[in-house]
PDB file of C-alpha atoms in Angstrom:
ATOM      1  CA  ARG O  22      96.747  43.580  48.109  1.00  0.00           C
ATOM      2  CA  LYS O  23      98.770  46.746  47.736  1.00  0.00           C
ATOM      3  CA  GLU O  24     102.533  46.498  47.924  1.00  0.00           C
ATOM      4  CA  VAL O  25     102.612  49.188  50.581  1.00  0.00           C
ATOM      5  CA  GLU O  26      99.843  50.173  52.949  1.00  0.00           C
ATOM      6  CA  GLN O  27      99.947  53.350  54.919  1.00  0.00           C
ATOM      7  CA  ASP O  28      97.354  55.035  57.099  1.00  0.00           C
ATOM      8  CA  PRO O  29      96.596  58.353  55.376  1.00  0.00           C
ATOM      9  CA  GLY O  30      95.654  60.020  58.641  1.00  0.00           C
ATOM     10  CA  PRO O  31      95.365  62.904  59.148  1.00  0.00           C
ATOM     11  CA  PHE O  32      97.245  63.013  62.400  1.00  0.00           C
ATOM     12  CA  ASN O  33      96.708  66.232  64.299  1.00  0.00           C
ATOM     13  CA  VAL O  34      98.966  66.510  67.309  1.00  0.00           C
ATOM     14  CA  PRO O  35      99.961  69.315  69.677  1.00  0.00           C
ATOM     15  CA  GLU O  36     103.471  70.707  69.719  1.00  0.00           C
ATOM     16  CA  GLY O  37     105.799  68.606  71.807  1.00  0.00           C
ATOM     17  CA  ALA O  38     103.845  65.410  71.306  1.00  0.00           C
ATOM     18  CA  THR O  39     105.283  62.120  70.162  1.00  0.00           C
ATOM     19  CA  VAL O  40     103.712  60.606  67.089  1.00  0.00           C
ATOM     20  CA  ALA O  41     104.320  57.319  65.316  1.00  0.00           C
ATOM     21  CA  PHE O  42     103.501  56.160  61.813  1.00  0.00           C
ATOM     22  CA  ASN O  43     103.463  52.605  60.584  1.00  0.00           C
ATOM     23  CA  CYS O  44     103.638  51.234  57.132  1.00  0.00           C
ATOM     24  CA  THR O  45     103.187  47.615  56.054  1.00  0.00           C
ATOM     25  CA  TYR O  46     104.543  45.926  52.964  1.00  0.00           C
ATOM     26  CA  SER O  47     103.398  42.751  51.308  1.00  0.00           C
ATOM     27  CA  ASN O  48     106.534  41.330  49.700  1.00  0.00           C
ATOM     28  CA  SER O  49     108.897  39.600  52.083  1.00  0.00           C
ATOM     29  CA  ALA O  50     111.649  39.904  49.468  1.00  0.00           C
ATOM     30  CA  SER O  51     111.674  43.690  49.723  1.00  0.00           C
ATOM     31  CA  GLN O  52     115.177  44.811  50.490  1.00  0.00           C
ATOM     32  CA  SER O  53     115.255  48.550  51.128  1.00  0.00           C
ATOM     33  CA  PHE O  54     112.991  50.901  52.999  1.00  0.00           C
ATOM     34  CA  PHE O  55     112.767  54.659  53.262  1.00  0.00           C
ATOM     35  CA  TRP O  56     110.744  57.444  54.788  1.00  0.00           C
ATOM     36  CA  TYR O  57     110.166  60.537  52.682  1.00  0.00           C
ATOM     37  CA  ARG O  58     108.718  63.832  53.736  1.00  0.00           C
ATOM     38  CA  GLN O  59     106.619  65.867  51.377  1.00  0.00           C
ATOM     39  CA  ASP O  60     105.475  69.422  51.932  1.00  0.00           C
ATOM     40  CA  CYS O  61     102.414  70.733  50.173  1.00  0.00           C
ATOM     41  CA  ARG O  62     102.872  70.940  46.392  1.00  0.00           C
ATOM     42  CA  LYS O  63     106.538  70.068  46.628  1.00  0.00           C
ATOM     43  CA  GLU O  64     108.475  66.983  45.752  1.00  0.00           C
ATOM     44  CA  PRO O  65     109.048  64.291  48.366  1.00  0.00           C
ATOM     45  CA  LYS O  66     112.406  64.533  50.052  1.00  0.00           C
ATOM     46  CA  LEU O  67     114.240  61.670  51.627  1.00  0.00           C
ATOM     47  CA  LEU O  68     113.922  61.831  55.392  1.00  0.00           C
ATOM     48  CA  MET O  69     115.792  58.692  56.299  1.00  0.00           C
ATOM     49  CA  SER O  70     116.521  55.180  55.222  1.00  0.00           C
ATOM     50  CA  VAL O  71     115.343  52.368  57.449  1.00  0.00           C
ATOM     51  CA  TYR O  72     117.716  49.659  58.572  1.00  0.00           C
ATOM     52  CA  SER O  73     117.066  46.377  60.310  1.00  0.00           C
ATOM     53  CA  SER O  74     118.953  47.584  63.339  1.00  0.00           C
ATOM     54  CA  GLY O  75     116.867  50.726  63.507  1.00  0.00           C
ATOM     55  CA  ASN O  76     118.257  54.179  63.078  1.00  0.00           C
ATOM     56  CA  GLU O  77     117.839  57.527  64.722  1.00  0.00           C
ATOM     57  CA  ASP O  78     118.358  61.043  63.472  1.00  0.00           C
ATOM     58  CA  GLY O  79     117.675  63.647  66.097  1.00  0.00           C
ATOM     59  CA  ARG O  80     114.002  63.529  66.976  1.00  0.00           C
ATOM     60  CA  PHE O  81     113.271  60.921  64.311  1.00  0.00           C
ATOM     61  CA  THR O  82     113.582  57.186  64.797  1.00  0.00           C
ATOM     62  CA  ALA O  83     112.904  54.636  62.093  1.00  0.00           C
ATOM     63  CA  GLN O  84     112.555  50.917  62.626  1.00  0.00           C
ATOM     64  CA  LEU O  85     112.067  47.887  60.462  1.00  0.00           C
ATOM     65  CA  ASN O  86     110.326  44.706  61.515  1.00  0.00           C
ATOM     66  CA  ARG O  87     110.933  42.108  58.834  1.00  0.00           C
ATOM     67  CA  ALA O  88     109.025  39.366  60.612  1.00  0.00           C
ATOM     68  CA  SER O  89     105.845  41.421  60.640  1.00  0.00           C
ATOM     69  CA  GLN O  90     106.724  43.291  57.464  1.00  0.00           C
ATOM     70  CA  TYR O  91     106.286  46.795  58.689  1.00  0.00           C
ATOM     71  CA  ILE O  92     108.353  49.909  59.098  1.00  0.00           C
ATOM     72  CA  SER O  93     107.741  52.694  61.552  1.00  0.00           C
ATOM     73  CA  LEU O  94     108.670  56.315  62.020  1.00  0.00           C
ATOM     74  CA  LEU O  95     108.631  57.936  65.433  1.00  0.00           C
ATOM     75  CA  ILE O  96     108.782  61.682  65.831  1.00  0.00           C
ATOM     76  CA  ARG O  97     109.496  62.991  69.297  1.00  0.00           C
ATOM     77  CA  ASP O  98     108.908  66.523  70.561  1.00  0.00           C
ATOM     78  CA  SER O  99     106.896  67.496  67.483  1.00  0.00           C
ATOM     79  CA  LYS O 100     107.542  70.912  65.998  1.00  0.00           C
ATOM     80  CA  LEU O 101     105.218  73.024  63.886  1.00  0.00           C
ATOM     81  CA  SER O 102     107.685  72.571  61.046  1.00  0.00           C
ATOM     82  CA  ASP O 103     107.119  68.818  61.138  1.00  0.00           C
ATOM     83  CA  SER O 104     103.714  69.343  59.538  1.00  0.00           C
ATOM     84  CA  ALA O 105     103.896  67.533  56.226  1.00  0.00           C
ATOM     85  CA  THR O 106     103.016  64.297  54.516  1.00  0.00           C
ATOM     86  CA  TYR O 107     105.265  61.353  55.341  1.00  0.00           C
ATOM     87  CA  LEU O 108     105.693  58.693  52.696  1.00  0.00           C
ATOM     88  CA  CYS O 109     107.043  55.243  53.258  1.00  0.00           C
ATOM     89  CA  VAL O 110     108.846  53.724  50.320  1.00  0.00           C
ATOM     90  CA  VAL O 111     109.712  50.072  49.827  1.00  0.00           C
ATOM     91  CA  GLN O 112     112.164  48.810  47.257  1.00  0.00           C
ATOM     92  CA  THR O 113     111.656  45.327  45.858  1.00  0.00           C
ATOM     93  CA  GLY O 114     114.205  44.402  43.256  1.00  0.00           C
ATOM     94  CA  ASN O 115     114.364  47.354  40.921  1.00  0.00           C
ATOM     95  CA  GLN O 116     110.926  48.604  41.805  1.00  0.00           C
ATOM     96  CA  PHE O 117     110.045  51.308  44.275  1.00  0.00           C
ATOM     97  CA  TYR O 118     106.645  51.167  45.900  1.00  0.00           C
ATOM     98  CA  PHE O 119     105.294  54.202  47.611  1.00  0.00           C
ATOM     99  CA  GLY O 120     102.716  54.481  50.315  1.00  0.00           C
ATOM    100  CA  THR O 121     100.089  57.112  49.772  1.00  0.00           C
ATOM    101  CA  GLY O 122     101.465  59.171  52.611  1.00  0.00           C
ATOM    102  CA  THR O 123     100.394  60.038  56.131  1.00  0.00           C
ATOM    103  CA  SER O 124      99.392  63.603  56.748  1.00  0.00           C
ATOM    104  CA  LEU O 125     100.705  65.172  59.940  1.00  0.00           C
ATOM    105  CA  THR O 126      99.644  68.537  61.294  1.00  0.00           C
ATOM    106  CA  VAL O 127     101.331  69.823  64.413  1.00  0.00           C
ATOM    107  CA  ILE O 128      99.097  72.266  66.250  1.00  0.00           C
ATOM    108  CA  PRO O 129     100.398  75.167  68.356  1.00  0.00           C
TER     109      PRO O 129
ATOM    110  CA  GLY S  25      92.028  54.131  47.503  1.00  0.00           C
ATOM    111  CA  ALA S  26      93.529  56.159  44.701  1.00  0.00           C
ATOM    112  CA  VAL S  27      95.705  54.212  42.283  1.00  0.00           C
ATOM    113  CA  VAL S  28      98.090  55.462  39.642  1.00  0.00           C
ATOM    114  CA  SER S  29      99.161  52.917  37.089  1.00  0.00           C
ATOM    115  CA  GLN S  30     102.553  53.582  35.535  1.00  0.00           C
ATOM    116  CA  HIS S  31     103.936  51.742  32.515  1.00  0.00           C
ATOM    117  CA  PRO S  32     106.341  50.407  31.550  1.00  0.00           C
ATOM    118  CA  SER S  33     107.974  49.415  34.802  1.00  0.00           C
ATOM    119  CA  ARG S  34     111.256  48.802  33.094  1.00  0.00           C
ATOM    120  CA  VAL S  35     112.625  49.710  29.681  1.00  0.00           C
ATOM    121  CA  ILE S  36     115.947  49.349  27.967  1.00  0.00           C
ATOM    122  CA  CYS S  37     116.491  51.366  24.839  1.00  0.00           C
ATOM    123  CA  LYS S  38     119.250  52.296  22.474  1.00  0.00           C
ATOM    124  CA  SER S  39     120.880  55.675  22.578  1.00  0.00           C
ATOM    125  CA  GLY S  40     119.105  58.114  20.284  1.00  0.00           C
ATOM    126  CA  THR S  41     115.677  56.538  20.525  1.00  0.00           C
ATOM    127  CA  SER S  42     112.622  57.933  22.303  1.00  0.00           C
ATOM    128  CA  VAL S  43     110.772  56.356  25.187  1.00  0.00           C
ATOM    129  CA  LYS S  44     107.250  57.106  26.344  1.00  0.00           C
ATOM    130  CA  ILE S  45     106.157  56.573  29.931  1.00  0.00           C
ATOM    131  CA  GLU S  46     102.466  56.573  30.821  1.00  0.00           C
ATOM    132  CA  CYS S  47     100.717  57.293  34.050  1.00  0.00           C
ATOM    133  CA  ARG S  48      97.022  56.680  34.432  1.00  0.00           C
ATOM    134  CA  SER S  49      94.854  57.504  37.394  1.00  0.00           C
ATOM    135  CA  LEU S  50      92.486  54.576  37.710  1.00  0.00           C
ATOM    136  CA  ASP S  51      89.783  55.725  40.061  1.00  0.00           C
ATOM    137  CA  PHE S  52      90.132  59.449  40.328  1.00  0.00           C
ATOM    138  CA  GLN S  53      90.768  62.469  38.174  1.00  0.00           C
ATOM    139  CA  ALA S  54      94.358  63.620  38.288  1.00  0.00           C
ATOM    140  CA  THR S  55      94.121  67.359  38.004  1.00  0.00           C
ATOM    141  CA  THR S  56      97.839  67.750  38.598  1.00  0.00           C
ATOM    142  CA  MET S  57     100.610  65.348  37.683  1.00  0.00           C
ATOM    143  CA  PHE S  58     104.169  65.556  38.926  1.00  0.00           C
ATOM    144  CA  TRP S  59     107.060  63.832  37.213  1.00  0.00           C
ATOM    145  CA  TYR S  60     110.178  62.917  39.138  1.00  0.00           C
ATOM    146  CA  ARG S  61     113.388  61.133  38.475  1.00  0.00           C
ATOM    147  CA  GLN S  62     115.760  59.558  40.882  1.00  0.00           C
ATOM    148  CA  PHE S  63     119.391  58.728  40.255  1.00  0.00           C
ATOM    149  CA  PRO S  64     120.998  55.994  42.339  1.00  0.00           C
ATOM    150  CA  LYS S  65     121.272  56.777  46.031  1.00  0.00           C
ATOM    151  CA  GLN S  66     119.653  60.156  45.550  1.00  0.00           C
ATOM    152  CA  SER S  67     116.295  61.553  46.475  1.00  0.00           C
ATOM    153  CA  LEU S  68     113.446  61.968  44.073  1.00  0.00           C
ATOM    154  CA  MET S  69     113.919  65.128  42.067  1.00  0.00           C
ATOM    155  CA  LEU S  70     110.944  66.955  40.624  1.00  0.00           C
ATOM    156  CA  MET S  71     111.222  67.397  36.871  1.00  0.00           C
ATOM    157  CA  ALA S  72     107.974  69.054  35.967  1.00  0.00           C
ATOM    158  CA  THR S  73     104.422  69.730  37.028  1.00  0.00           C
ATOM    159  CA  SER S  74     101.531  69.522  34.639  1.00  0.00           C
ATOM    160  CA  ASN S  75      97.905  70.462  34.942  1.00  0.00           C
ATOM    161  CA  GLU S  76      95.351  68.894  32.678  1.00  0.00           C
ATOM    162  CA  GLY S  77      94.953  70.801  29.465  1.00  0.00           C
ATOM    163  CA  SER S  78      97.842  73.192  29.968  1.00  0.00           C
ATOM    164  CA  LYS S  79     101.569  73.212  29.340  1.00  0.00           C
ATOM    165  CA  ALA S  80     103.849  71.637  31.877  1.00  0.00           C
ATOM    166  CA  THR S  81     106.005  73.725  34.159  1.00  0.00           C
ATOM    167  CA  TYR S  82     109.580  72.484  34.179  1.00  0.00           C
ATOM    168  CA  GLU S  83     112.049  72.744  37.007  1.00  0.00           C
ATOM    169  CA  GLN S  84     115.293  74.554  36.454  1.00  0.00           C
ATOM    170  CA  GLY S  85     117.789  72.467  34.574  1.00  0.00           C
ATOM    171  CA  VAL S  86     115.211  70.175  32.983  1.00  0.00           C
ATOM    172  CA  GLU S  87     115.076  70.457  29.197  1.00  0.00           C
ATOM    173  CA  LYS S  88     111.487  70.787  28.081  1.00  0.00           C
ATOM    174  CA  ASP S  89     112.321  69.820  24.505  1.00  0.00           C
ATOM    175  CA  LYS S  90     113.914  66.629  25.688  1.00  0.00           C
ATOM    176  CA  PHE S  91     111.329  65.588  28.237  1.00  0.00           C
ATOM    177  CA  LEU S  92     107.963  66.042  26.603  1.00  0.00           C
ATOM    178  CA  ILE S  93     105.014  65.934  28.949  1.00  0.00           C
ATOM    179  CA  ASN S  94     101.447  65.578  27.802  1.00  0.00           C
ATOM    180  CA  HIS S  95      98.503  65.777  30.175  1.00  0.00           C
ATOM    181  CA  ALA S  96      95.654  65.820  27.704  1.00  0.00           C
ATOM    182  CA  SER S  97      93.078  64.167  29.931  1.00  0.00           C
ATOM    183  CA  LEU S  98      92.272  63.972  33.610  1.00  0.00           C
ATOM    184  CA  THR S  99      93.300  60.344  33.771  1.00  0.00           C
ATOM    185  CA  LEU S 100      96.388  60.172  31.584  1.00  0.00           C
ATOM    186  CA  SER S 101      99.747  61.885  31.538  1.00  0.00           C
ATOM    187  CA  THR S 102     102.763  60.862  29.503  1.00  0.00           C
ATOM    188  CA  LEU S 103     106.441  61.642  29.681  1.00  0.00           C
ATOM    189  CA  THR S 104     108.460  61.118  26.515  1.00  0.00           C
ATOM    190  CA  VAL S 105     112.218  61.049  26.771  1.00  0.00           C
ATOM    191  CA  THR S 106     113.372  62.075  23.316  1.00  0.00           C
ATOM    192  CA  SER S 107     116.729  61.110  21.838  1.00  0.00           C
ATOM    193  CA  ALA S 108     117.660  59.303  25.016  1.00  0.00           C
ATOM    194  CA  HIS S 109     121.275  59.097  26.085  1.00  0.00           C
ATOM    195  CA  PRO S 110     122.959  56.936  28.723  1.00  0.00           C
ATOM    196  CA  GLU S 111     122.954  59.833  31.167  1.00  0.00           C
ATOM    197  CA  ASP S 112     119.149  59.764  31.014  1.00  0.00           C
ATOM    198  CA  SER S 113     119.202  56.336  32.598  1.00  0.00           C
ATOM    199  CA  SER S 114     117.270  56.793  35.808  1.00  0.00           C
ATOM    200  CA  PHE S 115     114.171  55.931  37.741  1.00  0.00           C
ATOM    201  CA  TYR S 116     111.188  58.007  36.627  1.00  0.00           C
ATOM    202  CA  ILE S 117     108.069  58.263  38.723  1.00  0.00           C
ATOM    203  CA  CYS S 118     104.835  60.150  38.446  1.00  0.00           C
ATOM    204  CA  SER S 119     102.686  61.444  41.220  1.00  0.00           C
ATOM    205  CA  ALA S 120      99.127  62.576  40.842  1.00  0.00           C
ATOM    206  CA  ARG S 121      97.055  64.917  42.868  1.00  0.00           C
ATOM    207  CA  GLY S 122      93.375  64.335  42.380  1.00  0.00           C
ATOM    208  CA  ASP S 123      90.181  66.207  42.681  1.00  0.00           C
ATOM    209  CA  ARG S 124      89.388  64.559  45.976  1.00  0.00           C
ATOM    210  CA  GLY S 125      91.566  66.303  48.537  1.00  0.00           C
ATOM    211  CA  GLY S 126      91.802  63.401  50.945  1.00  0.00           C
ATOM    212  CA  TYR S 127      93.959  61.377  48.610  1.00  0.00           C
ATOM    213  CA  GLY S 128      96.853  63.760  48.694  1.00  0.00           C
ATOM    214  CA  TYR S 129      99.565  62.601  46.325  1.00  0.00           C
ATOM    215  CA  THR S 130      99.410  59.177  44.778  1.00  0.00           C
ATOM    216  CA  PHE S 131     102.543  57.805  43.189  1.00  0.00           C
ATOM    217  CA  GLY S 132     102.936  55.473  40.284  1.00  0.00           C
ATOM    218  CA  SER S 133     105.245  52.536  40.785  1.00  0.00           C
ATOM    219  CA  GLY S 134     108.014  54.011  38.695  1.00  0.00           C
ATOM    220  CA  THR S 135     109.850  53.260  35.472  1.00  0.00           C
ATOM    221  CA  ARG S 136     113.447  52.121  35.390  1.00  0.00           C
ATOM    222  CA  LEU S 137     114.976  53.471  32.184  1.00  0.00           C
ATOM    223  CA  THR S 138     118.288  52.159  30.960  1.00  0.00           C
ATOM    224  CA  VAL S 139     119.792  53.681  27.853  1.00  0.00           C
ATOM    225  CA  VAL S 140     122.528  51.632  26.244  1.00  0.00           C
TER     226      VAL S 140
END
């Protein structure tokens, strides 16, 4: 089983829509979780870390469910500029495990 | 799905020695390979981009003579850190883009390099 599983999508949503991505991880000892955003042919950039208490940054909300071993990213009021690939990243010990990314396209 | 195998996962070396990191695409052809590094509490930073059979393109501030990248085949790319110094200690990760568009970018699991 892969360390991190992520639905590759693609997700095509209209502007203004709310979209959610989930990511599951296999190792219950994993201690840190992140969402990265990657634009085409560019390096992934950290979008936000994910905390047990959940965290919000503007239109973006990230949550962690340790019992079910998944993390989620919610994007509200989607903008055209949100179109990108969203990577979940799980840290277990000194290792980082990356999901393959979920492709999001926001349509006018 | 697409898998990129990266080795070693962890390496400790003495200052002045060279370290080679390998990334292999296991079930697809990696036409483009990206190499990143990440210092503690920082985002992944792109070091270089390589296309199979051609010279790598390095990002500004990355020394090409120090970080040697070889992408001689469609399934293997290597990054060699030459004459490593403690400031090179970092997390290095590769990412491959294959010939099947649906896979997008597949990341290796990373290499933790510690230079002592």
